[in-house]
Short mmCIF file of C-alpha atoms and ligand atoms in Angstrom, two decimals:
data_model
loop_
_atom_site.label_atom_id
_atom_site.label_comp_id
_atom_site.label_asym_id
_atom_site.label_seq_id
_atom_site.Cartn_x
_atom_site.Cartn_y
_atom_site.Cartn_z
CA UNK A 1 24.14 21.00 -27.94
CA UNK A 2 22.11 24.14 -27.93
CA UNK A 3 19.19 22.59 -29.86
CA UNK A 4 19.08 19.54 -27.57
CA UNK A 5 19.08 21.75 -24.39
CA UNK A 6 16.50 24.09 -25.84
CA UNK A 7 14.13 21.24 -26.53
CA UNK A 8 14.55 20.02 -23.03
CA UNK A 9 13.96 23.53 -21.54
CA UNK A 10 10.91 24.04 -23.77
CA UNK A 11 9.10 21.23 -22.00
CA UNK A 12 8.98 23.40 -18.72
CA UNK A 13 9.05 26.82 -20.60
CA UNK A 14 12.39 27.61 -18.99
CA UNK A 15 14.65 30.26 -20.47
CA UNK A 16 18.29 29.78 -21.10
CA UNK A 17 20.99 32.31 -20.38
CA UNK A 18 24.11 31.13 -22.26
CA UNK A 19 27.02 31.88 -19.90
CA UNK A 20 29.97 33.04 -22.02
CA UNK A 21 32.66 33.77 -19.55
CA UNK A 22 36.08 32.73 -20.91
CA UNK A 23 34.40 32.17 -24.28
CA UNK A 24 35.65 34.10 -27.40
CA UNK A 25 33.31 36.35 -29.36
CA UNK A 26 33.23 33.82 -32.13
CA UNK A 27 31.68 31.12 -29.89
CA UNK A 28 29.05 33.64 -28.91
CA UNK A 29 28.23 34.57 -32.48
CA UNK A 30 27.83 30.93 -33.33
CA UNK A 31 24.88 30.68 -30.83
CA UNK A 32 23.60 34.14 -31.88
CA UNK A 33 23.39 33.01 -35.53
CA UNK A 34 21.39 30.02 -34.37
CA UNK A 35 18.82 32.53 -33.01
CA UNK A 36 19.91 32.68 -29.31
CA UNK A 37 20.06 36.11 -27.78
CA UNK A 38 20.32 35.80 -24.04
CA UNK A 39 23.98 35.73 -22.77
CA UNK A 40 25.46 36.01 -19.33
CA UNK A 41 28.80 37.19 -17.94
CA UNK A 42 29.91 37.21 -14.34
CA UNK A 43 32.48 40.08 -14.61
CA UNK A 44 31.69 43.63 -15.53
CA UNK A 45 34.78 44.35 -17.54
CA UNK A 46 34.16 41.28 -19.72
CA UNK A 47 30.55 42.16 -20.11
CA UNK A 48 31.39 45.67 -21.32
CA UNK A 49 34.05 44.37 -23.76
CA UNK A 50 31.63 41.83 -25.22
CA UNK A 51 28.76 44.28 -25.40
CA UNK A 52 30.90 46.68 -27.46
CA UNK A 53 32.12 44.09 -29.86
CA UNK A 54 28.96 42.10 -30.50
CA UNK A 55 25.54 42.71 -32.09
CA UNK A 56 23.42 45.23 -30.13
CA UNK A 57 20.26 43.15 -29.98
CA UNK A 58 22.01 40.67 -27.67
CA UNK A 59 20.43 40.72 -24.18
CA UNK A 60 23.23 40.82 -21.67
CA UNK A 61 22.80 39.32 -18.22
CA UNK A 62 25.13 40.23 -15.30
CA UNK A 63 25.12 36.95 -13.20
CA UNK A 64 28.20 37.41 -10.87
CA UNK A 65 28.82 39.58 -7.85
CA UNK A 66 28.55 43.32 -8.74
CA UNK A 67 30.45 45.96 -6.90
CA UNK A 68 28.57 49.23 -6.50
CA UNK A 69 31.25 51.30 -8.16
CA UNK A 70 30.91 49.25 -11.34
CA UNK A 71 27.20 49.75 -11.84
CA UNK A 72 27.83 52.84 -14.03
CA UNK A 73 29.64 50.81 -16.69
CA UNK A 74 26.57 48.50 -17.49
CA UNK A 75 23.56 50.76 -16.53
CA UNK A 76 22.96 51.88 -20.17
CA UNK A 77 22.53 48.40 -21.75
CA UNK A 78 22.31 45.49 -19.20
CA UNK A 79 19.18 43.43 -19.67
CA UNK A 80 18.89 41.85 -16.24
CA UNK A 81 21.10 41.89 -13.18
CA UNK A 82 20.81 38.43 -11.44
CA UNK A 83 23.01 39.20 -8.45
CA UNK A 84 21.67 42.00 -6.31
CA UNK A 85 22.62 41.12 -2.77
CA UNK A 86 22.41 44.46 -0.84
CA UNK A 87 20.22 47.48 -0.47
CA UNK A 88 23.26 49.69 -1.15
CA UNK A 89 23.67 48.01 -4.57
CA UNK A 90 20.01 48.45 -5.24
CA UNK A 91 20.16 52.18 -4.54
CA UNK A 92 23.17 52.55 -6.82
CA UNK A 93 21.46 50.79 -9.67
CA UNK A 94 18.49 53.18 -9.08
CA UNK A 95 20.82 56.15 -9.31
CA UNK A 96 22.65 55.01 -12.37
CA UNK A 97 19.40 53.82 -14.11
CA UNK A 98 17.81 57.19 -13.59
CA UNK A 99 20.84 58.95 -15.14
CA UNK A 100 20.32 56.98 -18.42
CA UNK A 101 16.52 57.15 -18.11
CA UNK A 102 16.00 53.38 -17.89
CA UNK A 103 14.24 50.97 -15.61
CA UNK A 104 16.73 48.22 -14.87
CA UNK A 105 15.33 44.70 -14.14
CA UNK A 106 16.92 42.85 -11.37
CA UNK A 107 16.80 39.61 -9.37
CA UNK A 108 17.58 39.30 -5.64
CA UNK A 109 20.27 36.78 -5.01
CA UNK A 110 19.59 34.45 -1.94
CA UNK A 111 22.28 32.46 -0.29
CA UNK A 112 20.98 28.85 -0.38
CA UNK A 113 24.35 26.97 -0.50
CA UNK A 114 26.18 25.62 2.52
CA UNK A 115 29.41 27.15 1.37
CA UNK A 116 30.72 30.26 3.17
CA UNK A 117 31.85 32.17 0.20
CA UNK A 118 28.60 32.50 -1.66
CA UNK A 119 26.97 35.93 -1.80
CA UNK A 120 23.23 36.66 -1.16
CA UNK A 121 20.53 37.53 1.22
CA UNK A 122 19.09 35.26 3.70
CA UNK A 123 15.20 35.21 3.98
CA UNK A 124 15.05 37.67 6.74
CA UNK A 125 17.39 40.16 5.09
CA UNK A 126 15.33 39.88 1.93
CA UNK A 127 12.10 40.58 3.93
CA UNK A 128 13.83 43.57 5.65
CA UNK A 129 14.81 44.91 2.30
CA UNK A 130 11.37 44.70 0.77
CA UNK A 131 9.69 46.34 3.82
CA UNK A 132 12.29 49.14 4.16
CA UNK A 133 11.18 52.73 3.33
CA UNK A 134 14.18 52.99 0.94
CA UNK A 135 12.84 50.18 -1.17
CA UNK A 136 9.47 51.91 -1.74
CA UNK A 137 11.14 54.94 -3.22
CA UNK A 138 12.71 52.96 -6.10
CA UNK A 139 11.46 54.01 -9.60
CA UNK A 140 14.21 52.98 -11.94
CA UNK A 141 14.69 49.42 -10.58
CA UNK A 142 12.25 46.75 -10.98
CA UNK A 143 12.62 43.54 -8.96
CA UNK A 144 11.31 40.56 -11.06
CA UNK A 145 12.44 37.58 -9.15
CA UNK A 146 15.10 35.62 -7.30
CA UNK A 147 18.37 33.94 -8.08
CA UNK A 148 20.47 31.36 -6.15
CA UNK A 149 23.32 28.92 -6.53
CA UNK A 150 23.44 25.44 -5.01
CA UNK A 151 26.34 24.02 -3.13
CA UNK A 152 28.90 22.29 -5.44
CA UNK A 153 28.30 18.67 -4.44
CA UNK A 154 27.51 15.27 -5.78
CA UNK A 155 24.77 14.96 -3.23
CA UNK A 156 21.62 15.50 -5.41
CA UNK A 157 19.30 15.63 -2.40
CA UNK A 158 21.25 18.43 -0.86
CA UNK A 159 21.07 20.40 -4.18
CA UNK A 160 17.34 19.62 -4.49
CA UNK A 161 16.70 20.85 -1.00
CA UNK A 162 18.53 24.05 -1.66
CA UNK A 163 16.62 24.76 -4.91
CA UNK A 164 13.49 23.94 -3.02
CA UNK A 165 14.47 26.57 -0.42
CA UNK A 166 14.82 29.18 -3.21
CA UNK A 167 11.43 28.28 -4.61
CA UNK A 168 9.79 28.67 -1.20
CA UNK A 169 11.55 32.12 -0.80
CA UNK A 170 10.15 33.09 -4.10
CA UNK A 171 6.62 31.94 -3.20
CA UNK A 172 6.74 33.82 0.12
CA UNK A 173 8.02 37.06 -1.53
CA UNK A 174 5.37 36.71 -4.33
CA UNK A 175 2.64 36.30 -1.74
CA UNK A 176 3.76 39.02 0.64
CA UNK A 177 4.89 41.74 -1.67
CA UNK A 178 4.28 41.18 -5.39
CA UNK A 179 0.97 39.43 -5.41
CA UNK A 180 -0.46 41.75 -8.02
CA UNK A 181 2.67 42.14 -10.13
CA UNK A 182 2.81 39.61 -13.01
CA UNK A 183 6.32 40.91 -13.69
CA UNK A 184 7.57 39.15 -10.55
CA UNK A 185 8.00 35.73 -12.01
CA UNK A 186 11.62 34.64 -12.38
CA UNK A 187 13.55 31.97 -10.49
CA UNK A 188 17.10 31.95 -11.81
CA UNK A 189 18.60 28.65 -10.72
CA UNK A 190 20.51 25.69 -12.35
CA UNK A 191 23.86 25.47 -14.04
CA UNK A 192 25.57 22.85 -16.15
CA UNK A 193 25.90 20.26 -13.39
CA UNK A 194 22.58 20.74 -11.64
CA UNK A 195 20.02 22.25 -14.13
CA UNK A 196 17.96 19.13 -14.33
CA UNK A 197 17.36 19.18 -10.62
CA UNK A 198 16.51 22.96 -10.89
CA UNK A 199 14.00 22.30 -13.63
CA UNK A 200 12.07 19.86 -11.41
CA UNK A 201 12.08 22.49 -8.60
CA UNK A 202 10.50 25.27 -10.65
CA UNK A 203 13.45 27.14 -12.27
CA UNK A 204 12.23 29.64 -14.93
CA UNK A 205 15.72 30.49 -16.00
CA UNK A 206 18.91 28.42 -16.21
CA UNK A 207 22.45 29.78 -16.43
CA UNK A 208 24.48 27.37 -18.42
CA UNK A 209 28.03 27.62 -19.65
CA UNK A 210 30.42 24.76 -19.79
CA UNK A 211 27.84 22.17 -20.94
CA UNK A 212 26.94 24.44 -23.95
CA UNK A 213 30.51 25.04 -25.05
CA UNK A 214 32.11 21.71 -24.48
CA UNK A 215 33.70 20.17 -27.41
C1 LIG B 1 29.89 30.39 -14.31
C2 LIG B 1 28.52 30.53 -13.92
C3 LIG B 1 27.37 29.80 -14.30
C4 LIG B 1 27.58 28.78 -15.40
O1 LIG B 1 28.30 27.65 -14.90
P1 LIG B 1 28.50 26.36 -15.78
O2 LIG B 1 28.83 25.22 -14.73
O3 LIG B 1 29.65 26.64 -16.70
O4 LIG B 1 27.23 26.08 -16.46
C5 LIG B 1 26.20 30.11 -13.78
N1 LIG B 1 25.98 31.07 -12.88
C6 LIG B 1 26.94 31.77 -12.42
C7 LIG B 1 26.74 32.87 -11.41
C8 LIG B 1 28.26 31.63 -12.94
O5 LIG B 1 29.36 32.35 -12.45
#
């Protein structure tokens, strides 16, 4: 499955984050031995447990909601945090990253789905964040793009329009705030059920779990 998926993603130069929640270490090692090194978890405790047990050159992505009081557990090693959804969280990451003398790369999560429960900024809140004085003081956090999750639905046009919204948000932020920063370039969207739609809408990073590990 991995090779087939990688070939498909190569066509659009999209990166794969293999989502390993609920997967045993052995399943991760199997992909690792095939040369894959970007893995994602949605819970801090699980991320830390796997980080400690597995090879240290794995790049760990935190993709699920992150509580401020848990940033300290991952600050020393996390490769990319996809799910920053408040200024408070950003300031906490800044604080913990400074303690371990790192610059932590993050994505701003935007709420593009219809569902009530999904986390994330709306466009205005994102703009407010990026224009706030607090944002300008950050030194140990680098915002390199956006992340979003589409509604869980069979309606492909709905999903497509939500991914399109995220792409538009990315373009707006790029133009208004990051025009000269080549590092601002990631759009993390697409999961097992909807990644093909995400690729057509400009995803640079898909987060895929079940499809990769299904037997
Ligand atoms: C679980 C999860 C994924 C992967 O979902 P699959 O449907 O298993 O591919 C992607 N992103 C987030 C935030 C997740 O929690």
